[in-house]
Coordinates of C-alpha atoms in Angstrom, one line a residue:
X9 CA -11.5 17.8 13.1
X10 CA -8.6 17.7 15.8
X11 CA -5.6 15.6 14.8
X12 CA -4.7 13.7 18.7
X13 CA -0.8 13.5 17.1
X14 CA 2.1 14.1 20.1
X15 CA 5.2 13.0 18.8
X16 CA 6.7 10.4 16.7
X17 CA 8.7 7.5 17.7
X18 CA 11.8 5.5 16.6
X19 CA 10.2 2.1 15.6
X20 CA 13.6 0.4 16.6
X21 CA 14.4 1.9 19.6
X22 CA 11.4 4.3 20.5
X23 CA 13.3 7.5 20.4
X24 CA 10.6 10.1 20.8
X25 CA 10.9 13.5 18.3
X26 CA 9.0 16.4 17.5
X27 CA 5.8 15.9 15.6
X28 CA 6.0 19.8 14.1
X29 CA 9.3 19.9 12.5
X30 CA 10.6 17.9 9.5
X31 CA 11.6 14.6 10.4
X32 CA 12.9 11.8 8.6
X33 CA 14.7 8.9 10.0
X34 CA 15.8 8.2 13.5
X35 CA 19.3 10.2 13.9
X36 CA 20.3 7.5 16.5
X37 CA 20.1 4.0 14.4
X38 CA 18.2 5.0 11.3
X39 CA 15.1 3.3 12.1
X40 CA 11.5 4.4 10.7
X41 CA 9.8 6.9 12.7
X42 CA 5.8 6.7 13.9
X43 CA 3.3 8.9 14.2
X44 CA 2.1 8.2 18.2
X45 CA -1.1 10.2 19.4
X46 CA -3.1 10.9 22.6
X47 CA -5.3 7.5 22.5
X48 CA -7.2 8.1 25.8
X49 CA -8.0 11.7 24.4
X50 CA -9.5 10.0 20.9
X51 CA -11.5 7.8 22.8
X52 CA -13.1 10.7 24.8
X53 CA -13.8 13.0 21.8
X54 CA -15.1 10.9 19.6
X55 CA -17.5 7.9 19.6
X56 CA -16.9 5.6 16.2
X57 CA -21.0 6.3 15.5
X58 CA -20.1 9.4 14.6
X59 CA -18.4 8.0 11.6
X60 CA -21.4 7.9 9.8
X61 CA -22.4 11.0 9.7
X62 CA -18.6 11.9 8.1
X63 CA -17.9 12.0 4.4
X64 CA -17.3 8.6 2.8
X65 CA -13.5 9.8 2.8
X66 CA -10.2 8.4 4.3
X67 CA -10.4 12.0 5.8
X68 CA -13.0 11.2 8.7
X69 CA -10.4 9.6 10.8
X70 CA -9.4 13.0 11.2
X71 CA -9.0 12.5 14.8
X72 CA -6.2 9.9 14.3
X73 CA -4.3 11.4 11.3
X74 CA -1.4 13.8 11.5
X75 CA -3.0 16.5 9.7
X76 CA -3.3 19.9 12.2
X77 CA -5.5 21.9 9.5
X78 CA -8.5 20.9 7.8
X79 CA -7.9 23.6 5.3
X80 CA -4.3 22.8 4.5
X81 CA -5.8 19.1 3.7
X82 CA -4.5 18.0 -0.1
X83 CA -7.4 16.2 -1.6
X84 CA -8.5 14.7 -5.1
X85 CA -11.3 13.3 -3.7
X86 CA -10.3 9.9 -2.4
X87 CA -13.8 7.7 -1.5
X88 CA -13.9 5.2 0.7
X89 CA -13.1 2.1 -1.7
X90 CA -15.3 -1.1 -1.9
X91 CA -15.4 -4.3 -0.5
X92 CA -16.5 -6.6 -3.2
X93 CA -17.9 -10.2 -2.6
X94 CA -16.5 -12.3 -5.4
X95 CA -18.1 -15.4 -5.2
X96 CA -17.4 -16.8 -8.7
X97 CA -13.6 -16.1 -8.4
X98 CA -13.3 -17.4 -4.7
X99 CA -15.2 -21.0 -6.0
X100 CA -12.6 -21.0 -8.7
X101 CA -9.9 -20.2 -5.9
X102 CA -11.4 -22.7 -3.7
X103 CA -12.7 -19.9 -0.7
X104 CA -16.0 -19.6 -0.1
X105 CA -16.2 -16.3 1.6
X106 CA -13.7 -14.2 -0.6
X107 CA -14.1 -10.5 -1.0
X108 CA -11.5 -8.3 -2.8
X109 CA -10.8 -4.6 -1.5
X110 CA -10.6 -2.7 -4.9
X111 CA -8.1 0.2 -4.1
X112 CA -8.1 0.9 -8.0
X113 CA -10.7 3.6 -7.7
X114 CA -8.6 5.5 -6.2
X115 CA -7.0 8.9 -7.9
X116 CA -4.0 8.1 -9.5
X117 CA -5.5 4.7 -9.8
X118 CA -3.5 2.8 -6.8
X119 CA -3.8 3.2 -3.0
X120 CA -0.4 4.7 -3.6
X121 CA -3.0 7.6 -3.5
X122 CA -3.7 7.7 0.1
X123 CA -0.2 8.1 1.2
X124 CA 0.7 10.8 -1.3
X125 CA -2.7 12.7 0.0
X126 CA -1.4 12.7 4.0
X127 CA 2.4 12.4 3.1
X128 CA 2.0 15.9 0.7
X129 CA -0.5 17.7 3.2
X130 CA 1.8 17.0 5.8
X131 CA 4.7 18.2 3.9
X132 CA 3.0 21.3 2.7
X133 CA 2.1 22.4 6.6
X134 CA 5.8 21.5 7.7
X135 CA 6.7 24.2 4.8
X136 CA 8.5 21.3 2.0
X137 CA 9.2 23.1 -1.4
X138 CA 10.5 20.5 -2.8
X139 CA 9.9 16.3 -2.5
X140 CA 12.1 13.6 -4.3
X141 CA 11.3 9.8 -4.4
X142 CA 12.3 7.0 -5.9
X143 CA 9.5 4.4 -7.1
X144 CA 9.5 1.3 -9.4
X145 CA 5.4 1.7 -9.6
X146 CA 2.6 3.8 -8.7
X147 CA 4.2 5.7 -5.8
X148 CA 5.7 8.4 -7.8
X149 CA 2.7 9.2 -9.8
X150 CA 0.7 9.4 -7.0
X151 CA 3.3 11.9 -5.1
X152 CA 3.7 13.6 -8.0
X153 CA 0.0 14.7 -8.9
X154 CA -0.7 15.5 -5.2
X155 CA 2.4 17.4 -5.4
X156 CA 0.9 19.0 -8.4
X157 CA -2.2 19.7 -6.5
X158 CA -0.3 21.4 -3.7
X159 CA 2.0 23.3 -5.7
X160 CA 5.3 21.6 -4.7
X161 CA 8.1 20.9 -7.0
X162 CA 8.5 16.8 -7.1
X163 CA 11.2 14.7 -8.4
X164 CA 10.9 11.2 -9.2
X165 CA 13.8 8.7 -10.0
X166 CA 12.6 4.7 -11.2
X167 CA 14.1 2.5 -12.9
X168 CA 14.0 2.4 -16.5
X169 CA 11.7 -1.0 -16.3
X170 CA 9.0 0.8 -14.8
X171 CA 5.7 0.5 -17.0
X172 CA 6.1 2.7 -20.0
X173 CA 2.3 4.3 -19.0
X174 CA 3.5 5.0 -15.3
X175 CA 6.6 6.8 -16.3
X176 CA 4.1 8.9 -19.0
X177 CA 1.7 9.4 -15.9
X178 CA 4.2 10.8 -13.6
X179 CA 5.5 13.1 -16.0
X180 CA 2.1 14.3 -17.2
X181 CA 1.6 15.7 -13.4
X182 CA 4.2 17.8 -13.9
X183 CA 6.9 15.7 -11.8
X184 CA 10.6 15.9 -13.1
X185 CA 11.5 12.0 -13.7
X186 CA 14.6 10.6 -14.5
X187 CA 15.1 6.5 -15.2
X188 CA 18.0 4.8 -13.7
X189 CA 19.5 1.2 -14.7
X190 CA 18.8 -1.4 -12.0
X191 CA 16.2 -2.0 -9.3
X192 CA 14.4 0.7 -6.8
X193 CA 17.3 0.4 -4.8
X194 CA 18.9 2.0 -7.2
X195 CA 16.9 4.8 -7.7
X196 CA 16.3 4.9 -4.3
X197 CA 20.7 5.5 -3.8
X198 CA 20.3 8.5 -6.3
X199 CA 17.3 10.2 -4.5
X200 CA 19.7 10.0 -1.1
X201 CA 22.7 11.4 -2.3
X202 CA 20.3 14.2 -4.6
X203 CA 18.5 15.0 -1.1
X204 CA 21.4 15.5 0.9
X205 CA 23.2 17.5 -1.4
X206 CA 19.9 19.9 -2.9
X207 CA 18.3 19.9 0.4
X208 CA 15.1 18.5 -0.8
X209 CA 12.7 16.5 1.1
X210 CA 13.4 12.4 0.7
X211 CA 9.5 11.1 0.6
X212 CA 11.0 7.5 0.0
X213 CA 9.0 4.2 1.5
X214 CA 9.4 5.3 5.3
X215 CA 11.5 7.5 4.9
X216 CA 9.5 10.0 6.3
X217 CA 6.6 9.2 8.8
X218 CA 4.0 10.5 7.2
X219 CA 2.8 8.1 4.0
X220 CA 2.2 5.5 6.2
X221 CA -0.8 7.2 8.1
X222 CA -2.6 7.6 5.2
X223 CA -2.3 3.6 4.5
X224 CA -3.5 3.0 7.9
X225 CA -6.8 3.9 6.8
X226 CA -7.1 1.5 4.5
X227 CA -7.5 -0.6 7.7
X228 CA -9.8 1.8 9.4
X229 CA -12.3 1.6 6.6
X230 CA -12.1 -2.4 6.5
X231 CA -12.8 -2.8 10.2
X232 CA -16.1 -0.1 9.3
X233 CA -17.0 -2.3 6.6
X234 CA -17.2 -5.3 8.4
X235 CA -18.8 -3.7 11.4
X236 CA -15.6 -3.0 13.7
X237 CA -14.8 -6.8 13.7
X238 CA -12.5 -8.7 11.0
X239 CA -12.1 -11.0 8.2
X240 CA -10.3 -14.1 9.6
X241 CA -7.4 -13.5 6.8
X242 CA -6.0 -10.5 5.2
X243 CA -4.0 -11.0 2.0
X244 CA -1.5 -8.1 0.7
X245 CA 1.5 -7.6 -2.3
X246 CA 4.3 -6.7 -0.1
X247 CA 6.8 -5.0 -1.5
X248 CA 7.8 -1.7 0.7
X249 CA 5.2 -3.1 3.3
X250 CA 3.8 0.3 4.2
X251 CA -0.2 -0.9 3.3
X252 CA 0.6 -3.9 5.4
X253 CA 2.4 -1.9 8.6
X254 CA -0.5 0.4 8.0
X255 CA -2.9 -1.8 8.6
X256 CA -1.2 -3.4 11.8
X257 CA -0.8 -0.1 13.1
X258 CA -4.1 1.1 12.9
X259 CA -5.9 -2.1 14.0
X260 CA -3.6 -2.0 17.2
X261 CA -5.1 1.7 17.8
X262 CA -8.9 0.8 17.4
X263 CA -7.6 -1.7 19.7
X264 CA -6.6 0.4 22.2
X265 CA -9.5 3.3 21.7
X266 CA -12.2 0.3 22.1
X267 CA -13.4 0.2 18.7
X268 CA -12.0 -3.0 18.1
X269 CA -12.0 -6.2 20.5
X270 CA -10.4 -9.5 20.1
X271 CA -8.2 -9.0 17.0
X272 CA -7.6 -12.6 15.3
X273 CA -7.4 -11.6 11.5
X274 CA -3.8 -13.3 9.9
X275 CA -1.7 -11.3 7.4
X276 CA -0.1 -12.9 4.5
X277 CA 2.3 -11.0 2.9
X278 CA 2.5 -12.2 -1.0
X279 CA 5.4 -11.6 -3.0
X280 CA 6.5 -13.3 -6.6
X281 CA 9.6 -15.6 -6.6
X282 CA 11.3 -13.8 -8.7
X283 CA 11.5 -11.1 -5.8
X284 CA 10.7 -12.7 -2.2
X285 CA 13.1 -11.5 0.5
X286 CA 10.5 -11.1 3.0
X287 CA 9.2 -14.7 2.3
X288 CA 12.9 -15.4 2.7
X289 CA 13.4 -13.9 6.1
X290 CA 10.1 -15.3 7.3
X291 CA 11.1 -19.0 6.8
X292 CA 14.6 -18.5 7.7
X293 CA 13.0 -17.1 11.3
X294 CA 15.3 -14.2 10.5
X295 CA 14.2 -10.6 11.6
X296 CA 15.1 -8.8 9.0
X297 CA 15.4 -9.4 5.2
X298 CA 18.6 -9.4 3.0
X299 CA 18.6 -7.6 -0.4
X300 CA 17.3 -9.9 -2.9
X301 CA 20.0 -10.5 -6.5
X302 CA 18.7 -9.5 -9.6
X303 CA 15.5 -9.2 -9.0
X304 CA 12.5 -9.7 -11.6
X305 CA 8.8 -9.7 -11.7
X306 CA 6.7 -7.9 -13.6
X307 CA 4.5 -6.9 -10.7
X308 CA 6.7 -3.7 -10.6
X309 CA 5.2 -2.5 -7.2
X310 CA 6.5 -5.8 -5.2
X311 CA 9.5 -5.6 -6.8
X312 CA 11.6 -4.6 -4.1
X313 CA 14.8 -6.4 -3.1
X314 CA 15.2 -5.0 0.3
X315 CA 12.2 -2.9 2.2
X316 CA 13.4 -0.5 5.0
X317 CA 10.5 -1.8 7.3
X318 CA 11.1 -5.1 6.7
X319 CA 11.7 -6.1 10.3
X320 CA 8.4 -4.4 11.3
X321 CA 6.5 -6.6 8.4
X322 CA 7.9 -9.8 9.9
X323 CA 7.0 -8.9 13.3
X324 CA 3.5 -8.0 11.9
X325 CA 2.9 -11.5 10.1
X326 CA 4.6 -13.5 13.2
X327 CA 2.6 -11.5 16.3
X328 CA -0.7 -11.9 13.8
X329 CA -0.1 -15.8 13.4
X330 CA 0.1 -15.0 9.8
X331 CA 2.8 -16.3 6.5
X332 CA 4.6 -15.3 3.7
X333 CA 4.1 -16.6 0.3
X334 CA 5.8 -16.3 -3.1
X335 CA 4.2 -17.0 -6.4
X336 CA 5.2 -17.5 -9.6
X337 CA 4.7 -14.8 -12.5
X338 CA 2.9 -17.4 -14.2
X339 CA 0.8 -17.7 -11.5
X340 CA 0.5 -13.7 -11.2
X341 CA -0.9 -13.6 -14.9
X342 CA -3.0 -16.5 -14.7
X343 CA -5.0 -14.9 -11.4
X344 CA -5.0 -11.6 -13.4
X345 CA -7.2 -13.2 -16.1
X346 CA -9.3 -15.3 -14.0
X347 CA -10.3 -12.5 -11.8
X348 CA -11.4 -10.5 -15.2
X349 CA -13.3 -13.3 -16.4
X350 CA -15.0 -14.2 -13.6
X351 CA -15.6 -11.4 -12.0
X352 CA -15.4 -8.3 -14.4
X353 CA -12.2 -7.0 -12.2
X354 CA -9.6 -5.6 -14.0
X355 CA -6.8 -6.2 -10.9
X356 CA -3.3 -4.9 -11.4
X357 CA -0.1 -7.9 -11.2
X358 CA 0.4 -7.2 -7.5
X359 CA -3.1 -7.8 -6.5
X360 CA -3.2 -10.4 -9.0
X361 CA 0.1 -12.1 -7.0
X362 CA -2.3 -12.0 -4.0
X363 CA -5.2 -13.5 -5.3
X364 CA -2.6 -16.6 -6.2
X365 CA -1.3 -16.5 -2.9
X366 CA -4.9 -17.4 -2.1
X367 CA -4.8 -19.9 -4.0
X368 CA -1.7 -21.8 -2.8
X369 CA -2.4 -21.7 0.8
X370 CA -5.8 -22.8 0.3
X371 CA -4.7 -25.8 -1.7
X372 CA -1.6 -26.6 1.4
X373 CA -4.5 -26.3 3.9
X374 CA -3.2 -23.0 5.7
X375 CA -6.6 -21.1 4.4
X376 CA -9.5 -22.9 6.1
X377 CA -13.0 -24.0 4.5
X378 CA -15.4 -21.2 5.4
X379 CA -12.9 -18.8 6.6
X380 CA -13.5 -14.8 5.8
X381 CA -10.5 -13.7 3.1
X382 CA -9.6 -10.0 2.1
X383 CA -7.4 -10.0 -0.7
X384 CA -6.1 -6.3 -1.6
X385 CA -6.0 -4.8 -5.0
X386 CA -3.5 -2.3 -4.9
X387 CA -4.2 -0.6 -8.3
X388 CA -5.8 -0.5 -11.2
X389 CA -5.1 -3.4 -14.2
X390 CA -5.6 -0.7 -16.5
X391 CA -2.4 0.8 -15.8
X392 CA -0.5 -2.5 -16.7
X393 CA -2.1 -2.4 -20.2
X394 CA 0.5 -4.7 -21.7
X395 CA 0.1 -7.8 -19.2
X396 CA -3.8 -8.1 -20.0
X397 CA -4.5 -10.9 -21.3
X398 CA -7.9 -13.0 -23.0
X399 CA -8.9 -14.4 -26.0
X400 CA -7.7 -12.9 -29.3
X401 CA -10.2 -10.5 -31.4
X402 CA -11.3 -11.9 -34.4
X403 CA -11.5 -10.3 -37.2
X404 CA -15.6 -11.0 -38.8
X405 CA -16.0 -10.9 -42.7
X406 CA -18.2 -9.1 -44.3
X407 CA -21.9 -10.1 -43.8
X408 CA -21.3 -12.9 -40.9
X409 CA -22.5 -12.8 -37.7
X410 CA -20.4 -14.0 -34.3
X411 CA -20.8 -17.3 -33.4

């Protein structure tokens, strides 16, 4: 397939630069740079039928990924994840018509998977050698085996709060990690000053263009599933916000290719309250976010006290009619056991967070009766082994039988 990429483009101030050279951030106000692409082309060259007859990969959407060889792509076989109908935990949430995008079977377990894919591809056909992140979840394991897969060296910095099994995973793909005291934000202050000075490549949340264009497909394969419409409401843990930007970005290019017409789905953005600075900024009316104090939840991957792409989250969730919501981690552990008992899903805390968001605006009206609700699961629960929770095993004496 033919990648329609032309330049990218300064999401503050639209600064165009060049799409074949390492890029980073914008050199004139440090804003997040987009991919852009030849739209009128894509809609000449390929009809969305054709989709079909495409392996059941985020790969098909060749056309409108960065990606300028097939055979340089970086793959571990990511599928095309479900859309599950969960009818027995939506009447226990109160929604009628809820359906739960399970991004845990992805490789590495988390949709952190399909950035990593197009962010190391894309890094491996610009010539990187080396990649460092910082991550207080999923994202550097996922870098990190398909940096593994490609062959390039990867450092990862977290914080030392970071599930015990994630900071095991990460290492186990080879990745160099190192734990830090505080928040990402931390981490994320050592992985600038150790890029600039060792000349790495900085693959932090938007930090580099490219991670986001493999979350945008995330929305390319929910408009497929539900037949190039949309549910009426999209729910997401927000933490860096790149799924949710993703998704808004790719929705307004089927837009403007003709694949999509008369886009009315809502994003919610669900955060806990131990950690809610976009939920913050969104009530306040402010445009961007301030860093959140001390923050703490134990949905690691939404525990982010400042996102770099906050302002283009807000502007997401105010041009989409859409909210912000913060639930308690109470409420995060409670959704996480309801959703395995009534539905067999093992989702991880930050899914779990949305499902509760759910829950809350349905009870305060916002989420109508009959209305069509997508609630993201952004990883697998298995990785957060410690916050499962059900009954107790009990131990049976000899000869008895369970009751």
């Amino acid at each position: 397939m033919t990648s329609f990429a032309t330049h990218l483009e300064c999401a503050r101030c639209s600064e165009y630069y060049e799409v074949n050279t390492v890029q980073q951030l914008c050199s004139r106000d440090g804003g997040p740079l987009l991919v852009r692409y030849d739209l009128r082309r894509v809609q000449d060259a390929v009809e969305r039928e054709e989709l079909r007859m495409r392996p059941a990969t985020l790969w098909r959407y060749g056309e409108l990924l960065p990606i300028e060889r097939d055979a340089s792509i970086v793959s571990l076989g990511e599928p095309t994840t479900p859309l599950l109908d969960a009818p027995r935990l939506g009447q226990a949430l109160g929604v009628e018509r809820l359906q739960i995008k399970d991004e845990g079977l992805l490789p590495t377990g988390t949709f952190k998977a399909r950035g990593a894919a197009v962010g190391v591809t894309r890094a491996k056909e610009l010539g990187v050698t080396a990649i460092a992140l910082p991550t207080a979840g999923n994202a550097g394991a996922a870098w990190a085996a398909y940096g593994a897969r490609a062959g390039i060296k990867v450092v990862v910095v977290m914080p030392d709060t970071t599930p015990q099994v994630i900071q095991r995973e990460t290492a186990a793909y080879g990745a160099d990690v190192w734990l830090v005291k505080g928040s990402i934000a931390d981490a994320g202050a050592v992985v600038k000053r150790a890029t600039a000075e060792r000349g790495w490549f900085d693959a932090s949340t938007l930090k580099e263009p490219y991670r986001i264009e493999g979350k945008k497909t995330m929305g390319f394969e929910l408009a497929e599933q539900f037949g190039w419409t949309l549910p009426d409401v999209i729910v997401y843990p927000t933490g860096g916000g790149v799924g949710l930007i993703g998704m808004w970005k790719a929705f307004a290019e089927l837009r403007e290719i003709g694949w999509l017409h008369d886009v009315r789905t809502r994003f919610v953005a669900a955060q806990s309250t131990g950690c809610a600075p976009i939920v913050r900024a969104f009530e306040e009316g402010a445009d961007e976010s301030q860093p959140w104090p001390d923050p703490k939840t134990f949905a690691a991957g939404i525990r982010v006290p400042k996102a770099l792409g906050d302002f283009i989250v807000l502007r997401a969730l105010r041009e989409s009619n859409g909210i912000a919501v913060a639930v308690t981690d109470d409420d995060i552990a409670q959704h996480m056991r309801v959703a395995g008992e009534r539905e067999g899903m093992l989702v991880c805390p930050e899914g779990a967070a949305a499902l509760a968001a759910v829950t809350k605006l349905r009870g305060d009206g916002w989420i109508k009766a009959g209305e069509r609700v997508v609630v993201f699961n952004t990883g697998s629960g298995l990785k957060y082994a410690e916050s499962l929770q059900g009954a107790a095993p009990r131990a049976l004496a000899a000869g008895a039988l369970p009751t």
